[in-house]
Amino acid sequence: MKLFHNPASPFVRKVMVALIETGQLDDVTLISVAGSPTASEQMPTAQNPLGKVPTLIRDSGPAIYDSRVICRFFDHRAGGRLYPESHLWETLTLEATADGMMDAAVLMVYEARCRPEDKRSEEWVESQWNKVSRALDALESRWMSHLSGPLDMGQIAVGCALGYLDFRHDARNWRKGREALAAWYEDFAGRPAMQVTQPRA
Ligand SMILES: N[C@@H](CCC(=O)N[C@@H](CS)C(=O)NCC(=O)O)C(=O)O
């Protein structure tokens, strides 16, 4: 199988961590691409009309995309450990929360990268950060017990979201006032799968 990949993408990182945690990394060849909403020349637009990574070309059948779909596909292939039936809706909601944080954090980067300076909106950027900030507060106040349970895809997604905040929005100091989450991340980031997938520009 072939995975359209970029080492800075937190969504691609989710897939890579899931592949490593389920022992399937050798089943995938990486195709390196780079792009943004305003530069889609290298992006997999033929396989994914949205022109986004990650996109996966399987051995048979059409390409599949969106990190949630690809992670679920690989987990299903490996026997279903990362989306446990007993906590399915919580796991999916936690993953959706982390994905929403990544969406907002990536849009903040695109605002600076894709728009001319005189067209950028500080209010809009701050509104995106407000989403991230509310999600961080929810993780700290409501999700610590789930985060501390057996490994699942919700945890992996949160780990990748927090890693992306360190990578692109370090100055926002997300750890302040979220000591439990910060301590959880300190431990989670030490997993070998997290270590070898650290984001790179
Ligand atoms: N919901 C998608 C989001 C993927 C996404 O936004 N990927 C970014 C890279 S971090 C991308 O490909 N951006 C190019 C674009 O938006 O045109 C997923 O979970 O896979």
PDB file of C-alpha atoms and ligand atoms in Angstrom:
ATOM      1  CA  MET A   1       0.000   0.000   0.000  1.00  0.00           C
ATOM      2  CA  LYS A   2       1.072   3.584  -0.522  1.00  0.00           C
ATOM      3  CA  LEU A   3       0.531   6.427   1.904  1.00  0.00           C
ATOM      4  CA  PHE A   4       0.761  10.083   0.839  1.00  0.00           C
ATOM      5  CA  HIS A   5       2.832  11.511   3.649  1.00  0.00           C
ATOM      6  CA  ASN A   6       4.233  14.739   5.035  1.00  0.00           C
ATOM      7  CA  PRO A   7       6.308  14.694   8.243  1.00  0.00           C
ATOM      8  CA  ALA A   8       4.831  17.966   9.557  1.00  0.00           C
ATOM      9  CA  SER A   9       1.196  16.809   9.366  1.00  0.00           C
ATOM     10  CA  PRO A  10      -0.373  15.753  12.680  1.00  0.00           C
ATOM     11  CA  PHE A  11      -3.040  13.818  10.747  1.00  0.00           C
ATOM     12  CA  VAL A  12      -0.367  11.807   8.935  1.00  0.00           C
ATOM     13  CA  ARG A  13       1.335  11.279  12.283  1.00  0.00           C
ATOM     14  CA  LYS A  14      -1.847   9.659  13.680  1.00  0.00           C
ATOM     15  CA  VAL A  15      -1.718   7.109  10.866  1.00  0.00           C
ATOM     16  CA  MET A  16       2.015   6.486  11.346  1.00  0.00           C
ATOM     17  CA  VAL A  17       1.624   5.946  15.090  1.00  0.00           C
ATOM     18  CA  ALA A  18      -1.339   3.597  14.486  1.00  0.00           C
ATOM     19  CA  LEU A  19       0.720   1.669  11.911  1.00  0.00           C
ATOM     20  CA  ILE A  20       3.617   1.274  14.327  1.00  0.00           C
ATOM     21  CA  GLU A  21       1.449   0.411  17.347  1.00  0.00           C
ATOM     22  CA  THR A  22      -0.344  -2.300  15.327  1.00  0.00           C
ATOM     23  CA  GLY A  23       2.848  -3.665  13.702  1.00  0.00           C
ATOM     24  CA  GLN A  24       1.927  -2.798  10.095  1.00  0.00           C
ATOM     25  CA  LEU A  25       4.518  -0.181   9.170  1.00  0.00           C
ATOM     26  CA  ASP A  26       6.259  -2.515   6.694  1.00  0.00           C
ATOM     27  CA  ASP A  27       3.013  -2.917   4.730  1.00  0.00           C
ATOM     28  CA  VAL A  28       3.130   0.713   3.599  1.00  0.00           C
ATOM     29  CA  THR A  29       5.410   2.696   1.272  1.00  0.00           C
ATOM     30  CA  LEU A  30       5.485   6.430   1.933  1.00  0.00           C
ATOM     31  CA  ILE A  31       5.043   8.956  -0.872  1.00  0.00           C
ATOM     32  CA  SER A  32       6.403  12.331   0.228  1.00  0.00           C
ATOM     33  CA  VAL A  33       4.344  15.348  -0.748  1.00  0.00           C
ATOM     34  CA  ALA A  34       4.034  18.932   0.434  1.00  0.00           C
ATOM     35  CA  GLY A  35       1.305  21.480  -0.103  1.00  0.00           C
ATOM     36  CA  SER A  36      -1.393  23.701   1.295  1.00  0.00           C
ATOM     37  CA  PRO A  37      -4.852  24.888   0.217  1.00  0.00           C
ATOM     38  CA  THR A  38      -3.155  27.387  -2.115  1.00  0.00           C
ATOM     39  CA  ALA A  39      -0.453  25.006  -3.412  1.00  0.00           C
ATOM     40  CA  SER A  40      -1.936  21.645  -4.324  1.00  0.00           C
ATOM     41  CA  GLU A  41       0.358  20.709  -7.258  1.00  0.00           C
ATOM     42  CA  GLN A  42       2.034  17.839  -5.354  1.00  0.00           C
ATOM     43  CA  MET A  43      -1.022  16.853  -3.347  1.00  0.00           C
ATOM     44  CA  PRO A  44      -2.941  13.637  -4.171  1.00  0.00           C
ATOM     45  CA  THR A  45      -5.866  15.362  -5.918  1.00  0.00           C
ATOM     46  CA  ALA A  46      -6.386  12.421  -8.310  1.00  0.00           C
ATOM     47  CA  GLN A  47      -6.867  10.018  -5.375  1.00  0.00           C
ATOM     48  CA  ASN A  48      -8.548  12.464  -2.965  1.00  0.00           C
ATOM     49  CA  PRO A  49     -10.584  15.348  -4.407  1.00  0.00           C
ATOM     50  CA  LEU A  50      -9.884  17.325  -1.220  1.00  0.00           C
ATOM     51  CA  GLY A  51      -6.166  17.233  -2.038  1.00  0.00           C
ATOM     52  CA  LYS A  52      -5.167  16.433   1.546  1.00  0.00           C
ATOM     53  CA  VAL A  53      -2.816  14.085   3.358  1.00  0.00           C
ATOM     54  CA  PRO A  54      -3.041  11.446   4.649  1.00  0.00           C
ATOM     55  CA  THR A  55      -4.459   9.561   1.656  1.00  0.00           C
ATOM     56  CA  LEU A  56      -3.959   5.805   1.317  1.00  0.00           C
ATOM     57  CA  ILE A  57      -3.766   3.740  -1.853  1.00  0.00           C
ATOM     58  CA  ARG A  58      -4.706   0.208  -0.857  1.00  0.00           C
ATOM     59  CA  ASP A  59      -3.655  -3.007  -2.605  1.00  0.00           C
ATOM     60  CA  SER A  60      -7.156  -3.235  -4.029  1.00  0.00           C
ATOM     61  CA  GLY A  61     -10.134  -0.905  -4.107  1.00  0.00           C
ATOM     62  CA  PRO A  62     -10.255   2.852  -4.365  1.00  0.00           C
ATOM     63  CA  ALA A  63      -8.004   5.154  -2.336  1.00  0.00           C
ATOM     64  CA  ILE A  64      -9.270   6.025   1.124  1.00  0.00           C
ATOM     65  CA  TYR A  65      -8.728   9.253   2.993  1.00  0.00           C
ATOM     66  CA  ASP A  66      -9.173  11.201   6.149  1.00  0.00           C
ATOM     67  CA  SER A  67      -6.994  10.080   9.033  1.00  0.00           C
ATOM     68  CA  ARG A  68     -10.024   8.748  10.929  1.00  0.00           C
ATOM     69  CA  VAL A  69     -10.966   6.445   8.053  1.00  0.00           C
ATOM     70  CA  ILE A  70      -7.394   5.281   7.450  1.00  0.00           C
ATOM     71  CA  CYS A  71      -6.699   4.639  11.158  1.00  0.00           C
ATOM     72  CA  ARG A  72      -9.925   2.668  11.462  1.00  0.00           C
ATOM     73  CA  PHE A  73      -9.008   0.691   8.327  1.00  0.00           C
ATOM     74  CA  PHE A  74      -5.586  -0.274   9.696  1.00  0.00           C
ATOM     75  CA  ASP A  75      -6.978  -1.059  13.123  1.00  0.00           C
ATOM     76  CA  HIS A  76      -9.650  -3.306  11.595  1.00  0.00           C
ATOM     77  CA  ARG A  77      -6.934  -5.039   9.564  1.00  0.00           C
ATOM     78  CA  ALA A  78      -4.955  -5.667  12.770  1.00  0.00           C
ATOM     79  CA  GLY A  79      -7.852  -6.993  14.848  1.00  0.00           C
ATOM     80  CA  GLY A  80      -9.555  -3.951  16.362  1.00  0.00           C
ATOM     81  CA  ARG A  81      -7.513  -3.071  19.448  1.00  0.00           C
ATOM     82  CA  LEU A  82      -7.475   0.727  19.012  1.00  0.00           C
ATOM     83  CA  TYR A  83     -11.265   1.170  18.786  1.00  0.00           C
ATOM     84  CA  PRO A  84     -12.498  -1.080  21.614  1.00  0.00           C
ATOM     85  CA  GLU A  85     -16.239  -1.928  21.444  1.00  0.00           C
ATOM     86  CA  SER A  86     -16.607  -1.256  25.177  1.00  0.00           C
ATOM     87  CA  HIS A  87     -15.551   2.420  24.794  1.00  0.00           C
ATOM     88  CA  LEU A  88     -16.248   2.997  21.119  1.00  0.00           C
ATOM     89  CA  TRP A  89     -18.226   6.251  21.305  1.00  0.00           C
ATOM     90  CA  GLU A  90     -15.892   7.794  23.872  1.00  0.00           C
ATOM     91  CA  THR A  91     -12.864   6.801  21.791  1.00  0.00           C
ATOM     92  CA  LEU A  92     -14.371   8.284  18.615  1.00  0.00           C
ATOM     93  CA  THR A  93     -15.386  11.467  20.438  1.00  0.00           C
ATOM     94  CA  LEU A  94     -11.917  11.858  21.918  1.00  0.00           C
ATOM     95  CA  GLU A  95     -10.392  11.336  18.468  1.00  0.00           C
ATOM     96  CA  ALA A  96     -12.809  13.910  17.010  1.00  0.00           C
ATOM     97  CA  THR A  97     -11.835  16.386  19.738  1.00  0.00           C
ATOM     98  CA  ALA A  98      -8.136  15.954  18.954  1.00  0.00           C
ATOM     99  CA  ASP A  99      -8.775  16.189  15.202  1.00  0.00           C
ATOM    100  CA  GLY A 100     -10.690  19.432  15.762  1.00  0.00           C
ATOM    101  CA  MET A 101      -7.746  20.822  17.705  1.00  0.00           C
ATOM    102  CA  MET A 102      -5.466  19.909  14.813  1.00  0.00           C
ATOM    103  CA  ASP A 103      -7.827  21.442  12.257  1.00  0.00           C
ATOM    104  CA  ALA A 104      -7.862  24.739  14.163  1.00  0.00           C
ATOM    105  CA  ALA A 105      -4.096  24.683  14.776  1.00  0.00           C
ATOM    106  CA  VAL A 106      -3.366  23.916  11.105  1.00  0.00           C
ATOM    107  CA  LEU A 107      -5.726  26.687   9.936  1.00  0.00           C
ATOM    108  CA  MET A 108      -3.795  29.146  12.109  1.00  0.00           C
ATOM    109  CA  VAL A 109      -0.614  28.149  10.274  1.00  0.00           C
ATOM    110  CA  TYR A 110      -2.317  28.441   6.872  1.00  0.00           C
ATOM    111  CA  GLU A 111      -3.573  31.932   7.726  1.00  0.00           C
ATOM    112  CA  ALA A 112       0.022  33.094   8.019  1.00  0.00           C
ATOM    113  CA  ARG A 113       1.343  30.969   5.155  1.00  0.00           C
ATOM    114  CA  CYS A 114      -1.370  31.309   2.533  1.00  0.00           C
ATOM    115  CA  ARG A 115      -2.728  34.840   2.945  1.00  0.00           C
ATOM    116  CA  PRO A 116      -0.978  38.105   2.128  1.00  0.00           C
ATOM    117  CA  GLU A 117      -0.206  40.046   5.302  1.00  0.00           C
ATOM    118  CA  ASP A 118      -2.835  42.743   4.737  1.00  0.00           C
ATOM    119  CA  LYS A 119      -5.602  40.130   4.396  1.00  0.00           C
ATOM    120  CA  ARG A 120      -4.847  38.226   7.604  1.00  0.00           C
ATOM    121  CA  SER A 121      -7.341  38.389  10.463  1.00  0.00           C
ATOM    122  CA  GLU A 122      -6.060  38.325  14.009  1.00  0.00           C
ATOM    123  CA  GLU A 123      -9.622  37.887  15.273  1.00  0.00           C
ATOM    124  CA  TRP A 124     -10.051  34.801  13.132  1.00  0.00           C
ATOM    125  CA  VAL A 125      -6.721  33.340  14.313  1.00  0.00           C
ATOM    126  CA  GLU A 126      -7.688  33.958  17.940  1.00  0.00           C
ATOM    127  CA  SER A 127     -11.073  32.308  17.336  1.00  0.00           C
ATOM    128  CA  GLN A 128      -9.246  29.196  16.128  1.00  0.00           C
ATOM    129  CA  TRP A 129      -7.016  29.263  19.197  1.00  0.00           C
ATOM    130  CA  ASN A 130     -10.138  29.558  21.385  1.00  0.00           C
ATOM    131  CA  LYS A 131     -11.295  26.210  19.994  1.00  0.00           C
ATOM    132  CA  VAL A 132      -7.951  24.628  20.847  1.00  0.00           C
ATOM    133  CA  SER A 133      -7.994  26.201  24.282  1.00  0.00           C
ATOM    134  CA  ARG A 134     -11.520  24.991  25.100  1.00  0.00           C
ATOM    135  CA  ALA A 135     -10.606  21.495  23.935  1.00  0.00           C
ATOM    136  CA  LEU A 136      -7.481  21.528  26.143  1.00  0.00           C
ATOM    137  CA  ASP A 137      -9.649  22.516  29.119  1.00  0.00           C
ATOM    138  CA  ALA A 138     -12.096  19.708  28.339  1.00  0.00           C
ATOM    139  CA  LEU A 139      -9.242  17.188  28.159  1.00  0.00           C
ATOM    140  CA  GLU A 140      -7.892  18.399  31.495  1.00  0.00           C
ATOM    141  CA  SER A 141     -11.261  18.385  33.274  1.00  0.00           C
ATOM    142  CA  ARG A 142     -13.143  15.469  31.701  1.00  0.00           C
ATOM    143  CA  TRP A 143     -10.878  13.082  29.820  1.00  0.00           C
ATOM    144  CA  MET A 144      -7.961  12.267  32.107  1.00  0.00           C
ATOM    145  CA  SER A 145      -9.405   8.948  33.227  1.00  0.00           C
ATOM    146  CA  HIS A 146      -9.918   7.801  29.612  1.00  0.00           C
ATOM    147  CA  LEU A 147      -6.474   9.075  28.627  1.00  0.00           C
ATOM    148  CA  SER A 148      -4.928   7.035  31.422  1.00  0.00           C
ATOM    149  CA  GLY A 149      -6.630   3.775  30.333  1.00  0.00           C
ATOM    150  CA  PRO A 150      -5.455   1.143  27.830  1.00  0.00           C
ATOM    151  CA  LEU A 151      -4.059   2.523  24.552  1.00  0.00           C
ATOM    152  CA  ASP A 152      -6.687   3.519  21.990  1.00  0.00           C
ATOM    153  CA  MET A 153      -7.003   5.784  18.969  1.00  0.00           C
ATOM    154  CA  GLY A 154      -8.375   8.668  21.030  1.00  0.00           C
ATOM    155  CA  GLN A 155      -5.169   8.774  23.037  1.00  0.00           C
ATOM    156  CA  ILE A 156      -3.002   8.577  19.921  1.00  0.00           C
ATOM    157  CA  ALA A 157      -4.922  11.467  18.344  1.00  0.00           C
ATOM    158  CA  VAL A 158      -4.564  13.607  21.486  1.00  0.00           C
ATOM    159  CA  GLY A 159      -0.821  12.826  21.633  1.00  0.00           C
ATOM    160  CA  CYS A 160      -0.426  13.945  18.001  1.00  0.00           C
ATOM    161  CA  ALA A 161      -2.498  17.099  18.594  1.00  0.00           C
ATOM    162  CA  LEU A 162      -0.390  18.117  21.606  1.00  0.00           C
ATOM    163  CA  GLY A 163       2.821  17.347  19.696  1.00  0.00           C
ATOM    164  CA  TYR A 164       1.620  19.643  16.929  1.00  0.00           C
ATOM    165  CA  LEU A 165       0.944  22.455  19.423  1.00  0.00           C
ATOM    166  CA  ASP A 166       4.550  22.140  20.634  1.00  0.00           C
ATOM    167  CA  PHE A 167       5.776  22.084  17.024  1.00  0.00           C
ATOM    168  CA  ARG A 168       3.849  25.087  15.648  1.00  0.00           C
ATOM    169  CA  HIS A 169       2.354  27.004  18.580  1.00  0.00           C
ATOM    170  CA  ASP A 170       4.896  26.599  21.346  1.00  0.00           C
ATOM    171  CA  ALA A 171       4.606  30.264  22.344  1.00  0.00           C
ATOM    172  CA  ARG A 172       0.957  29.705  23.368  1.00  0.00           C
ATOM    173  CA  ASN A 173       2.187  27.599  26.304  1.00  0.00           C
ATOM    174  CA  TRP A 174      -0.715  25.082  26.268  1.00  0.00           C
ATOM    175  CA  ARG A 175       0.570  23.357  29.453  1.00  0.00           C
ATOM    176  CA  LYS A 176      -0.204  26.353  31.681  1.00  0.00           C
ATOM    177  CA  GLY A 177      -3.131  25.448  33.957  1.00  0.00           C
ATOM    178  CA  ARG A 178      -3.353  21.925  32.483  1.00  0.00           C
ATOM    179  CA  GLU A 179      -0.907  20.101  34.700  1.00  0.00           C
ATOM    180  CA  ALA A 180      -2.614  16.682  34.531  1.00  0.00           C
ATOM    181  CA  LEU A 181      -2.694  16.739  30.733  1.00  0.00           C
ATOM    182  CA  ALA A 182       0.907  17.951  30.581  1.00  0.00           C
ATOM    183  CA  ALA A 183       2.027  15.085  32.847  1.00  0.00           C
ATOM    184  CA  TRP A 184       0.083  12.557  30.763  1.00  0.00           C
ATOM    185  CA  TYR A 185       1.680  13.895  27.559  1.00  0.00           C
ATOM    186  CA  GLU A 186       5.174  13.774  29.049  1.00  0.00           C
ATOM    187  CA  ASP A 187       4.722  10.043  29.526  1.00  0.00           C
ATOM    188  CA  PHE A 188       2.837   9.367  26.270  1.00  0.00           C
ATOM    189  CA  ALA A 189       5.372  11.241  24.143  1.00  0.00           C
ATOM    190  CA  GLY A 190       8.023   8.755  25.321  1.00  0.00           C
ATOM    191  CA  ARG A 191       6.367   5.848  23.482  1.00  0.00           C
ATOM    192  CA  PRO A 192       8.692   4.599  20.713  1.00  0.00           C
ATOM    193  CA  ALA A 193       5.953   5.191  18.097  1.00  0.00           C
ATOM    194  CA  MET A 194       5.718   8.838  19.185  1.00  0.00           C
ATOM    195  CA  GLN A 195       9.486   9.279  19.330  1.00  0.00           C
ATOM    196  CA  VAL A 196      10.107   8.121  15.755  1.00  0.00           C
ATOM    197  CA  THR A 197       7.261  10.216  14.322  1.00  0.00           C
ATOM    198  CA  GLN A 198       8.162  13.577  15.836  1.00  0.00           C
ATOM    199  CA  PRO A 199       7.059  16.344  13.429  1.00  0.00           C
ATOM    200  CA  ARG A 200       9.622  17.825  11.049  1.00  0.00           C
ATOM    201  CA  ALA A 201       9.279  20.809   8.732  1.00  0.00           C
TER     202      ALA A 201
HETATM  203  N1  LIG B   1      -9.719  15.694   8.243  1.00  0.00           N
HETATM  204  C1  LIG B   1      -8.489  15.401   7.557  1.00  0.00           C
HETATM  205  C2  LIG B   1      -7.555  16.622   7.643  1.00  0.00           C
HETATM  206  C3  LIG B   1      -6.262  16.420   6.845  1.00  0.00           C
HETATM  207  C4  LIG B   1      -5.526  17.742   6.629  1.00  0.00           C
HETATM  208  O1  LIG B   1      -6.043  18.847   6.871  1.00  0.00           O
HETATM  209  N2  LIG B   1      -4.285  17.626   6.161  1.00  0.00           N
HETATM  210  C5  LIG B   1      -3.519  18.811   5.837  1.00  0.00           C
HETATM  211  C6  LIG B   1      -2.062  18.642   6.228  1.00  0.00           C
HETATM  212  S1  LIG B   1      -1.881  18.754   7.976  1.00  0.00           S
HETATM  213  C7  LIG B   1      -3.561  19.000   4.318  1.00  0.00           C
HETATM  214  O2  LIG B   1      -3.431  18.049   3.579  1.00  0.00           O
HETATM  215  N3  LIG B   1      -3.761  20.242   3.865  1.00  0.00           N
HETATM  216  C8  LIG B   1      -3.836  20.603   2.502  1.00  0.00           C
HETATM  217  C9  LIG B   1      -5.098  21.358   2.203  1.00  0.00           C
HETATM  218  O3  LIG B   1      -5.873  21.667   3.143  1.00  0.00           O
HETATM  219  O4  LIG B   1      -5.333  21.631   1.028  1.00  0.00           O
HETATM  220  C10 LIG B   1      -7.843  14.150   8.145  1.00  0.00           C
HETATM  221  O5  LIG B   1      -8.174  13.796   9.291  1.00  0.00           O
HETATM  222  O6  LIG B   1      -7.075  13.464   7.447  1.00  0.00           O
END
